[in-house]
Structures are given as C-alpha cells and as structure tokens.
Amino acid sequence: MSMDWIAEQMARLGEAGLERSLRVLGTPQGPEICLDGTRLVNFCSNDYLGLASDPRVIRAAQTAAARWGAGAGASRLIAGNLGIFARLEDALARLKGAEACLLFTSGYHANLGVIPALVGKTDAVFSDRLNHASIIDGCRLSRTRISIYEHNDPGHLDRLLSECDSGRKLVVTETLFSMEGDIAPLDDIIETARRHRAMVMVDDAHATGVLGPDGSGALAHLSISPSRVDVVMGTLGKALGSSGAFVCGGGALVRHLVNRARTFIFTTGPAPAAAGAALEALRIASEEPWRRERVVSLSEKLRSFLEEKGIQNGSSPGSPIIPVVVGPAEAAMEACARMLALGVYVQGIRPPTVPEGGSRLRIAVSASHSDEHVDQLLDALEKAVCR
Ligand SMILES: *Cc1c(COP(=O)(O)O)cnc(C)c1O
C-alpha cells in the first residue's frame, strides 16, 4: 500500500511517453552489438575512438588487475591509493597541460564533488542552460546562488556577472555539449569570467580523446592555453573506453579537493583494471591520430547528408555528436523504433535529458564504424526520418 504511489507515477510517465527502460547488450560495446537478442549497428555509444573493446585496452585492464588486484579495497585517503592511480594522474595532467590531476570514480562524482568544494552559500555559480545533469546537481549541492545563462551566450553571462556582488564566483560550462554536439565559445566565456574575477571550470567529458592534438581536448582544439582555465574535468568512460573520471588544475586545487571533495573522500578508490585500461587508451589515442581523423570525416559526411535533406542540426564541425531534433517525445521514440526495425540503433533522447519539445535522435559516430555501417545509417535515416 505504502508504495502504490510508484505505480501511479509510472503509469503517468508511460501515458506521457516518457517511461524509460533498460535494454540489455549481449556483446561488448562496439559498432555492432546484440541488443535484447537482436544484432544492430550501433550509433549511440560514447566510445568515439572505438577503444572500449580494443584488445590492447582489454589486455591492459587484465594486466592491471593481475598486478594491483580487482579492487582498491579502501578509499584513497585510507589505504586505497594504489600506485597505478598516481601514474594515471600524471599521464592525464601531462595530456591536459596541467600541474596536477585527481581521479574520481565517475564524471558524475567529479562534478558533484568539485563544485561544492569551490563555492558555498555566500557565493555564486554561473551555469550554461544546457549543462549536464551532474553539473546541475553539483551546483544545487553547493547551496550556492545559481544563475543560468543562455546556451553559449557570453553576452548574457556578462550581464549576469555584472549584477552579482556576492563572494566567490564560478563559471561552469561543458566544452563539447553532450546533447547538442556544439562547442562552447570558450575564448569569450573565459575572457568574460576573467573580467569579473570569476573562476572557470570546464567539463571536457565529450572532447577528451576526440578534439585537439593527442586528444587533449577542447582547449587545445581552440588553441586556448590551459592556464586560462582553473578546473578541467574529463571522463575516462567515453572516448577513452574505460570508466572513471578526473579533474585537472593547479597543485593547490588538487590538494584542496583531496581534503574537501566529499565524492573523492568518502568512496572506494577506482578499479585498478579501469585505470590500466585508461592508461593504454591514452597511449593509443595519442599514437593513432587516424581515429580522430576518422571521427571528423564521418561527422562531416553525416552533417552534409542532413544538410542536403534540409534537416537542421547545430553540431560543430568535427563533432562526433550529431543530433536530429524531431520535437515531441513520441516523435523521437517512433523514429527510434523505425530505425531499430531497419537494424540501426540510435537512441531517442527525451526530457528531462533535453528540454521539452527538443526530443531527438542523438547520433554518435565512432572511429570503429566502417563505411558500410555509415551507409546503413544514412539509408535508415532516409527511410525513418526524412519521410
Ligand atoms: C557523461 C557526462 C558526465 C558524467 O561522466 P561519467 O563518467 O559517465 O559519470 C559528466 N559531464 C558530461 C557533460 C557528460 O556528458
């Protein structure tokens, strides 16, 4: 009886076409997967470089587990600070051109831990309207005054900063937006924040491994010196094919986070296998630039196809994320079902992941997609979306 409200809520969610449910993969992540027993070409993973099931990355995970064990066994501050974590932090700091780096068990934990460690009740945070849920939740958890600026709008950010005279200020934005595939005007945003003496944090989850030389991320891609940004967050679970996340910045920042970021302090250290996999993925990402070039060329092919068909999409050149916005949630789910029937998996994305009326198919290309996979995608889009 006391749980009846759940069934009622679920029924309402179902009626609104918003209930989500889990589908099961019977294969590793890759360009072709078996989903609930059906073989499909997969265009919705974040495994942009095709490293999640790369044999070398898998072997590195096995080697790390054999050397360091299956689990860290304790939080990093107690007895769980295994040597392999320091090696990975060094490699990531080098990649990002930062003084120091700190691992977190996921990007969600990173954002949830870092933001409240930087701002509190008497401060203010300025957040892009389309920022990821983990940033939104980090802001809320900080109990800071939250100002939302319009997506990628440094002018609006400037006005909001001008109106604010509270203590510390933090500006936070994604670099390559996860659902739009567009790159933030970081130069302007950083400049604006600096004018108002605000700290700047960027979430480089989708750009790490994909953009910039060696896959170092969006700042390098835009020729912005890493020293102009105070905090760079990134994840190991997307292009690097592993699991976990990191925060890069100055040595003082990292020492502060070790003492103040609760999602770092009160949790078990990462899995050694995940750290080993990430180290190998970093090496491959740097030594095999063809993977990034492949992503760029597939992205361009898809973007010009959509343009030809008169389908709007606001993704930036070279972005692995290409949204096809269809509007209502039901339309996105119908398009998704039609694509599935044609053997192509592109997940429909609905509120609350995207704003009301902005439901979409979020297409993600990977270096592991063959020309045949892409032909199949375009053919399915032609039949399922361009009707
Ligand atoms: C995926 C994502 C995260 C969370 O990273 P995980 O490691 O998957 O928890 C954070 N920020 C953005 C922008 C993301 O897309």
Tab-separated table of C-alpha atoms and ligand atoms in Angstrom:
chain	number	residue	atom	x	y	z
A	1	MET	CA	0.000	0.000	0.000
A	2	SER	CA	2.625	2.498	1.021
A	3	MET	CA	4.364	2.033	-2.345
A	4	ASP	CA	1.271	2.432	-4.538
A	5	TRP	CA	2.307	5.941	-5.463
A	6	ILE	CA	5.157	4.492	-7.528
A	7	ALA	CA	2.827	2.501	-9.782
A	8	GLU	CA	0.689	5.618	-10.214
A	9	GLN	CA	3.684	7.764	-11.126
A	10	MET	CA	4.972	5.130	-13.554
A	11	ALA	CA	1.556	4.905	-15.199
A	12	ARG	CA	1.554	8.673	-15.720
A	13	LEU	CA	5.089	8.551	-17.106
A	14	GLY	CA	4.032	5.794	-19.505
A	15	GLU	CA	0.993	7.772	-20.672
A	16	ALA	CA	3.208	10.764	-21.379
A	17	GLY	CA	5.506	8.532	-23.455
A	18	LEU	CA	8.353	9.277	-21.057
A	19	GLU	CA	8.957	5.962	-19.327
A	20	ARG	CA	12.463	4.687	-19.927
A	21	SER	CA	13.511	1.095	-19.581
A	22	LEU	CA	16.742	-0.822	-19.842
A	23	ARG	CA	17.822	-2.773	-22.892
A	24	VAL	CA	20.422	-5.493	-22.450
A	25	LEU	CA	23.570	-5.846	-24.554
A	26	GLY	CA	24.807	-9.374	-25.097
A	27	THR	CA	28.069	-8.153	-26.634
A	28	PRO	CA	30.804	-5.720	-25.636
A	29	GLN	CA	30.466	-2.077	-26.653
A	30	GLY	CA	31.208	-1.690	-30.364
A	31	PRO	CA	29.929	-0.686	-33.804
A	32	GLU	CA	27.817	-3.842	-33.968
A	33	ILE	CA	26.013	-5.017	-30.872
A	34	CYS	CA	23.446	-7.566	-29.860
A	35	LEU	CA	20.618	-5.703	-28.139
A	36	ASP	CA	17.888	-7.721	-26.437
A	37	GLY	CA	18.847	-10.579	-28.764
A	38	THR	CA	18.865	-8.545	-31.992
A	39	ARG	CA	22.002	-7.696	-33.975
A	40	LEU	CA	22.193	-3.981	-34.677
A	41	VAL	CA	24.571	-1.370	-35.984
A	42	ASN	CA	25.197	0.917	-33.031
A	43	PHE	CA	25.262	4.697	-33.439
A	44	CYS	CA	24.687	5.825	-29.900
A	45	SER	CA	27.677	4.935	-27.763
A	46	ASN	CA	30.201	7.472	-26.483
A	47	ASP	CA	33.027	5.114	-27.408
A	48	TYR	CA	34.138	7.646	-30.017
A	49	LEU	CA	37.577	6.179	-30.666
A	50	GLY	CA	36.434	2.547	-30.610
A	51	LEU	CA	38.654	1.724	-27.631
A	52	ALA	CA	36.173	0.123	-25.208
A	53	SER	CA	36.715	-3.302	-26.727
A	54	ASP	CA	40.151	-2.783	-28.260
A	55	PRO	CA	42.162	-5.957	-27.485
A	56	ARG	CA	45.147	-3.898	-26.259
A	57	VAL	CA	42.978	-1.919	-23.853
A	58	ILE	CA	41.365	-5.108	-22.569
A	59	ARG	CA	44.792	-6.697	-22.082
A	60	ALA	CA	45.974	-3.630	-20.159
A	61	ALA	CA	42.946	-3.946	-17.879
A	62	GLN	CA	43.781	-7.622	-17.271
A	63	THR	CA	47.422	-6.838	-16.564
A	64	ALA	CA	46.471	-4.060	-14.132
A	65	ALA	CA	44.065	-6.352	-12.278
A	66	ALA	CA	46.734	-9.054	-12.031
A	67	ARG	CA	49.294	-6.557	-10.699
A	68	TRP	CA	47.054	-4.380	-8.466
A	69	GLY	CA	44.071	-6.570	-7.654
A	70	ALA	CA	40.402	-6.463	-8.569
A	71	GLY	CA	39.515	-3.579	-6.276
A	72	ALA	CA	41.247	-0.757	-4.413
A	73	GLY	CA	39.894	-2.081	-1.126
A	74	ALA	CA	39.600	1.295	0.603
A	75	SER	CA	39.234	4.990	-0.073
A	76	ARG	CA	42.325	6.701	-1.448
A	77	LEU	CA	42.945	8.589	1.824
A	78	ILE	CA	42.833	5.406	3.938
A	79	ALA	CA	44.723	2.515	2.323
A	80	GLY	CA	43.406	2.540	-1.230
A	81	ASN	CA	45.879	4.828	-3.013
A	82	LEU	CA	47.417	2.283	-5.398
A	83	GLY	CA	50.489	3.215	-7.411
A	84	ILE	CA	48.674	2.869	-10.724
A	85	PHE	CA	46.359	5.785	-9.813
A	86	ALA	CA	49.295	8.164	-9.459
A	87	ARG	CA	50.651	7.004	-12.825
A	88	LEU	CA	47.319	7.682	-14.497
A	89	GLU	CA	47.019	11.090	-12.804
A	90	ASP	CA	50.486	12.033	-14.094
A	91	ALA	CA	49.576	10.957	-17.626
A	92	LEU	CA	46.319	12.916	-17.555
A	93	ALA	CA	47.964	16.053	-16.155
A	94	ARG	CA	50.525	15.854	-18.956
A	95	LEU	CA	47.801	15.392	-21.588
A	96	LYS	CA	45.899	18.426	-20.304
A	97	GLY	CA	48.977	20.585	-19.760
A	98	ALA	CA	48.049	20.908	-16.081
A	99	GLU	CA	50.118	20.969	-12.927
A	100	ALA	CA	48.120	18.253	-11.193
A	101	CYS	CA	45.265	15.814	-11.579
A	102	LEU	CA	42.885	13.874	-9.328
A	103	LEU	CA	40.887	10.776	-10.270
A	104	PHE	CA	37.234	10.319	-9.388
A	105	THR	CA	35.199	7.143	-9.805
A	106	SER	CA	32.943	8.795	-12.387
A	107	GLY	CA	32.330	12.110	-14.063
A	108	TYR	CA	29.121	12.418	-12.124
A	109	HIS	CA	31.079	12.121	-8.877
A	110	ALA	CA	33.670	14.587	-10.120
A	111	ASN	CA	31.152	17.339	-10.836
A	112	LEU	CA	29.213	16.599	-7.677
A	113	GLY	CA	32.401	16.842	-5.611
A	114	VAL	CA	34.247	19.713	-7.252
A	115	ILE	CA	31.553	22.406	-7.442
A	116	PRO	CA	30.619	22.339	-3.721
A	117	ALA	CA	34.350	22.345	-2.932
A	118	LEU	CA	34.733	25.635	-4.813
A	119	VAL	CA	31.614	27.623	-3.920
A	120	GLY	CA	29.247	27.754	-0.959
A	121	LYS	CA	26.262	29.615	0.437
A	122	THR	CA	27.651	33.132	0.141
A	123	ASP	CA	28.988	32.634	-3.398
A	124	ALA	CA	27.526	32.424	-6.894
A	125	VAL	CA	27.736	29.953	-9.755
A	126	PHE	CA	27.013	30.744	-13.403
A	127	SER	CA	25.954	27.751	-15.434
A	128	ASP	CA	25.071	27.285	-19.129
A	129	ARG	CA	21.389	26.461	-19.636
A	130	LEU	CA	22.206	23.157	-21.325
A	131	ASN	CA	24.845	21.909	-18.880
A	132	HIS	CA	24.808	18.217	-17.937
A	133	ALA	CA	22.719	16.933	-15.013
A	134	SER	CA	25.875	16.243	-12.978
A	135	ILE	CA	26.816	19.935	-13.186
A	136	ILE	CA	23.292	20.998	-12.256
A	137	ASP	CA	23.342	18.661	-9.267
A	138	GLY	CA	26.819	19.818	-8.230
A	139	CYS	CA	25.554	23.413	-8.274
A	140	ARG	CA	22.495	22.503	-6.210
A	141	LEU	CA	24.521	20.542	-3.706
A	142	SER	CA	26.804	23.544	-3.173
A	143	ARG	CA	23.819	25.628	-1.929
A	144	THR	CA	25.272	28.457	-3.921
A	145	ARG	CA	23.162	31.087	-5.676
A	146	ILE	CA	22.695	29.649	-9.191
A	147	SER	CA	22.470	31.893	-12.264
A	148	ILE	CA	21.652	30.214	-15.562
A	149	TYR	CA	22.938	31.927	-18.703
A	150	GLU	CA	21.551	31.202	-22.168
A	151	HIS	CA	23.309	28.456	-24.060
A	152	ASN	CA	26.734	29.537	-25.344
A	153	ASP	CA	25.897	33.206	-24.709
A	154	PRO	CA	28.869	35.119	-23.233
A	155	GLY	CA	26.911	38.392	-23.505
A	156	HIS	CA	24.217	37.071	-21.195
A	157	LEU	CA	26.881	35.638	-18.893
A	158	ASP	CA	28.494	39.080	-18.770
A	159	ARG	CA	25.203	40.753	-17.743
A	160	LEU	CA	24.563	38.183	-15.007
A	161	LEU	CA	28.096	38.549	-13.678
A	162	SER	CA	27.697	42.340	-13.631
A	163	GLU	CA	24.576	42.060	-11.485
A	164	CYS	CA	26.338	39.903	-8.920
A	165	ASP	CA	28.299	41.259	-5.979
A	166	SER	CA	28.478	38.190	-3.773
A	167	GLY	CA	31.668	36.417	-2.653
A	168	ARG	CA	33.376	33.944	-4.943
A	169	LYS	CA	32.083	33.421	-8.478
A	170	LEU	CA	32.350	30.264	-10.566
A	171	VAL	CA	31.520	29.970	-14.263
A	172	VAL	CA	30.935	26.406	-15.421
A	173	THR	CA	30.300	25.074	-18.922
A	174	GLU	CA	30.661	21.958	-20.991
A	175	THR	CA	33.168	22.255	-23.824
A	176	LEU	CA	31.598	19.936	-26.416
A	177	PHE	CA	27.947	19.721	-25.394
A	178	SER	CA	26.713	16.183	-24.892
A	179	MET	CA	23.297	16.514	-26.498
A	180	GLU	CA	23.909	19.356	-28.997
A	181	GLY	CA	27.335	18.408	-30.304
A	182	ASP	CA	28.321	22.078	-30.409
A	183	ILE	CA	31.487	23.567	-28.981
A	184	ALA	CA	31.212	26.421	-26.462
A	185	PRO	CA	32.753	29.817	-27.370
A	186	LEU	CA	35.352	29.184	-24.666
A	187	ASP	CA	37.629	32.083	-25.511
A	188	ASP	CA	34.805	34.591	-24.962
A	189	ILE	CA	33.462	32.804	-21.907
A	190	ILE	CA	36.873	32.697	-20.238
A	191	GLU	CA	37.522	36.339	-21.130
A	192	THR	CA	34.154	37.360	-19.681
A	193	ALA	CA	34.717	35.378	-16.494
A	194	ARG	CA	38.193	36.853	-16.059
A	195	ARG	CA	36.862	40.396	-16.388
A	196	HIS	CA	34.630	39.681	-13.412
A	197	ARG	CA	37.309	37.802	-11.452
A	198	ALA	CA	35.317	34.583	-11.631
A	199	MET	CA	36.788	31.089	-11.522
A	200	VAL	CA	36.304	28.991	-14.661
A	201	MET	CA	35.522	25.291	-14.757
A	202	VAL	CA	35.064	23.337	-17.991
A	203	ASP	CA	33.563	19.883	-18.403
A	204	ASP	CA	35.563	18.246	-21.189
A	205	ALA	CA	33.770	14.872	-20.964
A	206	HIS	CA	32.996	14.546	-24.667
A	207	ALA	CA	36.062	16.285	-26.072
A	208	THR	CA	38.741	14.379	-24.168
A	209	GLY	CA	40.367	11.928	-26.569
A	210	VAL	CA	38.431	13.360	-29.513
A	211	LEU	CA	39.422	17.004	-30.014
A	212	GLY	CA	42.859	18.612	-30.064
A	213	PRO	CA	46.308	17.157	-30.703
A	214	ASP	CA	46.727	13.779	-28.941
A	215	GLY	CA	43.059	14.084	-27.988
A	216	SER	CA	43.957	16.549	-25.286
A	217	GLY	CA	40.543	18.183	-25.514
A	218	ALA	CA	38.613	21.286	-26.475
A	219	LEU	CA	41.024	23.903	-25.087
A	220	ALA	CA	43.897	22.703	-27.287
A	221	HIS	CA	41.446	22.350	-30.204
A	222	LEU	CA	40.650	26.071	-29.837
A	223	SER	CA	44.322	26.990	-29.164
A	224	ILE	CA	43.450	28.153	-25.655
A	225	SER	CA	46.207	27.843	-23.080
A	226	PRO	CA	45.218	25.520	-20.222
A	227	SER	CA	46.486	28.115	-17.770
A	228	ARG	CA	43.477	30.330	-18.584
A	229	VAL	CA	41.095	27.824	-17.004
A	230	ASP	CA	41.053	26.925	-13.297
A	231	VAL	CA	39.421	23.500	-13.451
A	232	VAL	CA	39.207	20.975	-16.273
A	233	MET	CA	37.046	17.932	-15.693
A	234	GLY	CA	37.021	14.940	-18.017
A	235	THR	CA	35.843	11.361	-18.036
A	236	LEU	CA	37.560	8.070	-18.817
A	237	GLY	CA	34.256	6.436	-19.730
A	238	LYS	CA	33.702	7.994	-23.131
A	239	ALA	CA	36.397	8.249	-25.827
A	240	LEU	CA	38.926	6.550	-23.553
A	241	GLY	CA	36.731	3.459	-23.404
A	242	SER	CA	37.234	2.804	-19.696
A	243	SER	CA	35.472	4.029	-16.572
A	244	GLY	CA	36.155	6.769	-14.037
A	245	ALA	CA	36.950	10.454	-14.391
A	246	PHE	CA	39.441	13.153	-13.464
A	247	VAL	CA	39.908	16.780	-12.587
A	248	CYS	CA	42.976	18.738	-13.721
A	249	GLY	CA	44.226	22.064	-12.440
A	250	GLY	CA	46.836	23.614	-10.186
A	251	GLY	CA	48.569	21.753	-7.385
A	252	ALA	CA	46.703	23.839	-4.782
A	253	LEU	CA	43.356	22.932	-6.346
A	254	VAL	CA	44.119	19.220	-6.205
A	255	ARG	CA	45.321	19.416	-2.592
A	256	HIS	CA	42.112	21.283	-1.760
A	257	LEU	CA	39.962	18.621	-3.478
A	258	VAL	CA	41.742	15.799	-1.641
A	259	ASN	CA	40.619	17.500	1.573
A	260	ARG	CA	37.257	18.919	0.565
A	261	ALA	CA	35.636	16.983	-2.298
A	262	ARG	CA	33.308	14.608	-0.484
A	263	THR	CA	32.745	12.394	-3.537
A	264	PHE	CA	36.503	11.822	-3.588
A	265	ILE	CA	36.969	11.324	0.146
A	266	PHE	CA	34.071	9.062	1.042
A	267	THR	CA	34.293	6.446	-1.679
A	268	THR	CA	36.460	3.475	-2.574
A	269	GLY	CA	39.325	4.139	-4.978
A	270	PRO	CA	38.739	3.325	-8.667
A	271	ALA	CA	39.090	-0.201	-10.054
A	272	PRO	CA	42.743	-0.864	-10.962
A	273	ALA	CA	41.603	-2.515	-14.219
A	274	ALA	CA	39.837	0.699	-15.232
A	275	ALA	CA	42.985	2.726	-14.538
A	276	GLY	CA	45.131	0.280	-16.539
A	277	ALA	CA	42.688	0.417	-19.441
A	278	ALA	CA	42.680	4.222	-19.390
A	279	LEU	CA	46.496	4.393	-19.454
A	280	GLU	CA	46.604	2.191	-22.545
A	281	ALA	CA	43.741	4.123	-24.156
A	282	LEU	CA	45.668	7.389	-23.635
A	283	ARG	CA	48.690	5.863	-25.372
A	284	ILE	CA	46.595	4.648	-28.318
A	285	ALA	CA	44.670	7.924	-28.578
A	286	SER	CA	47.967	9.764	-28.877
A	287	GLU	CA	49.711	7.321	-31.235
A	288	GLU	CA	46.798	6.660	-33.582
A	289	PRO	CA	45.561	10.065	-34.777
A	290	TRP	CA	43.713	8.293	-37.623
A	291	ARG	CA	40.997	7.545	-35.076
A	292	ARG	CA	40.281	11.260	-34.580
A	293	GLU	CA	40.554	11.884	-38.312
A	294	ARG	CA	38.028	9.111	-38.939
A	295	VAL	CA	35.585	10.671	-36.459
A	296	VAL	CA	35.930	14.034	-38.213
A	297	SER	CA	35.344	12.573	-41.656
A	298	LEU	CA	32.303	10.526	-40.560
A	299	SER	CA	30.917	13.553	-38.759
A	300	GLU	CA	31.298	15.676	-41.898
A	301	LYS	CA	29.674	13.003	-44.068
A	302	LEU	CA	26.673	12.781	-41.763
A	303	ARG	CA	26.353	16.539	-41.328
A	304	SER	CA	26.378	17.159	-45.072
A	305	PHE	CA	23.827	14.367	-45.601
A	306	LEU	CA	21.462	16.009	-43.111
A	307	GLU	CA	22.034	19.425	-44.632
A	308	GLU	CA	21.191	18.046	-48.058
A	309	LYS	CA	17.938	16.681	-46.631
A	310	GLY	CA	17.131	20.052	-45.080
A	311	ILE	CA	17.413	18.675	-41.544
A	312	GLN	CA	18.625	21.266	-39.060
A	313	ASN	CA	21.442	20.405	-36.755
A	314	GLY	CA	23.589	22.708	-34.724
A	315	SER	CA	26.580	20.481	-34.115
A	316	SER	CA	30.066	21.897	-34.624
A	317	PRO	CA	32.352	20.747	-37.454
A	318	GLY	CA	34.156	17.553	-36.487
A	319	SER	CA	31.841	16.790	-33.577
A	320	PRO	CA	31.182	13.078	-33.015
A	321	ILE	CA	27.713	14.024	-31.703
A	322	ILE	CA	25.096	14.892	-34.309
A	323	PRO	CA	21.560	15.454	-33.033
A	324	VAL	CA	18.482	15.167	-35.236
A	325	VAL	CA	15.877	17.153	-33.332
A	326	VAL	CA	12.317	15.992	-34.050
A	327	GLY	CA	10.424	17.842	-31.275
A	328	PRO	CA	7.867	15.823	-29.298
A	329	ALA	CA	8.996	12.847	-27.238
A	330	GLU	CA	6.688	10.446	-29.108
A	331	ALA	CA	8.153	11.505	-32.455
A	332	ALA	CA	11.660	10.731	-31.218
A	333	MET	CA	10.635	7.335	-29.918
A	334	GLU	CA	8.791	6.489	-33.133
A	335	ALA	CA	11.802	7.457	-35.211
A	336	CYS	CA	13.987	5.369	-32.893
A	337	ALA	CA	11.677	2.350	-33.347
A	338	ARG	CA	11.687	2.739	-37.135
A	339	MET	CA	15.498	2.890	-37.122
A	340	LEU	CA	15.653	-0.230	-34.923
A	341	ALA	CA	13.400	-2.076	-37.361
A	342	LEU	CA	15.962	-1.210	-40.039
A	343	GLY	CA	18.786	-2.642	-37.941
A	344	VAL	CA	20.227	0.653	-36.683
A	345	TYR	CA	20.346	1.666	-33.035
A	346	VAL	CA	20.122	5.420	-32.427
A	347	GLN	CA	18.565	6.139	-29.057
A	348	GLY	CA	15.766	8.691	-28.887
A	349	ILE	CA	16.503	11.301	-26.206
A	350	ARG	CA	13.583	12.843	-24.301
A	351	PRO	CA	13.040	15.215	-21.396
A	352	PRO	CA	14.424	15.565	-18.800
A	353	THR	CA	17.702	14.835	-20.614
A	354	VAL	CA	16.807	17.530	-23.171
A	355	PRO	CA	14.395	20.486	-22.875
A	356	GLU	CA	10.656	19.999	-23.549
A	357	GLY	CA	9.991	19.966	-27.294
A	358	GLY	CA	13.638	19.196	-28.031
A	359	SER	CA	13.407	15.418	-28.225
A	360	ARG	CA	15.828	13.997	-30.698
A	361	LEU	CA	17.805	11.176	-32.136
A	362	ARG	CA	21.319	11.614	-30.862
A	363	ILE	CA	23.679	10.094	-33.385
A	364	ALA	CA	27.240	9.411	-32.260
A	365	VAL	CA	29.921	8.326	-34.707
A	366	SER	CA	32.965	6.304	-33.783
A	367	ALA	CA	36.317	5.559	-35.379
A	368	SER	CA	35.227	1.926	-35.352
A	369	HIS	CA	32.353	2.473	-37.802
A	370	SER	CA	33.024	1.116	-41.296
A	371	ASP	CA	31.795	2.791	-44.489
A	372	GLU	CA	29.125	0.064	-44.689
A	373	HIS	CA	27.869	0.920	-41.191
A	374	VAL	CA	27.535	4.563	-42.184
A	375	ASP	CA	25.760	3.692	-45.437
A	376	GLN	CA	23.289	1.641	-43.419
A	377	LEU	CA	22.753	4.600	-41.053
A	378	LEU	CA	22.121	7.052	-43.900
A	379	ASP	CA	19.754	4.608	-45.584
A	380	ALA	CA	17.817	4.120	-42.348
A	381	LEU	CA	17.667	7.881	-41.696
A	382	GLU	CA	16.354	8.372	-45.223
A	383	LYS	CA	13.536	5.911	-44.561
A	384	ALA	CA	12.800	6.630	-40.911
A	385	VAL	CA	13.309	10.377	-40.564
A	386	CYS	CA	13.318	12.069	-43.977
A	387	ARG	CA	9.820	10.899	-44.882
B	1	LIG	C1	28.795	11.698	-19.258
B	1	LIG	C2	28.993	13.037	-18.699
B	1	LIG	C3	29.388	13.209	-17.379
B	1	LIG	C4	29.470	12.069	-16.417
B	1	LIG	O1	30.570	11.280	-16.689
B	1	LIG	P1	30.559	9.757	-16.211
B	1	LIG	O2	31.991	9.396	-16.107
B	1	LIG	O3	29.821	8.998	-17.255
B	1	LIG	O4	29.857	9.725	-14.884
B	1	LIG	C5	29.654	14.487	-16.948
B	1	LIG	N1	29.517	15.548	-17.765
B	1	LIG	C6	29.114	15.414	-19.044
B	1	LIG	C7	28.990	16.618	-19.896
B	1	LIG	C8	28.819	14.161	-19.547
B	1	LIG	O5	28.372	14.021	-20.788
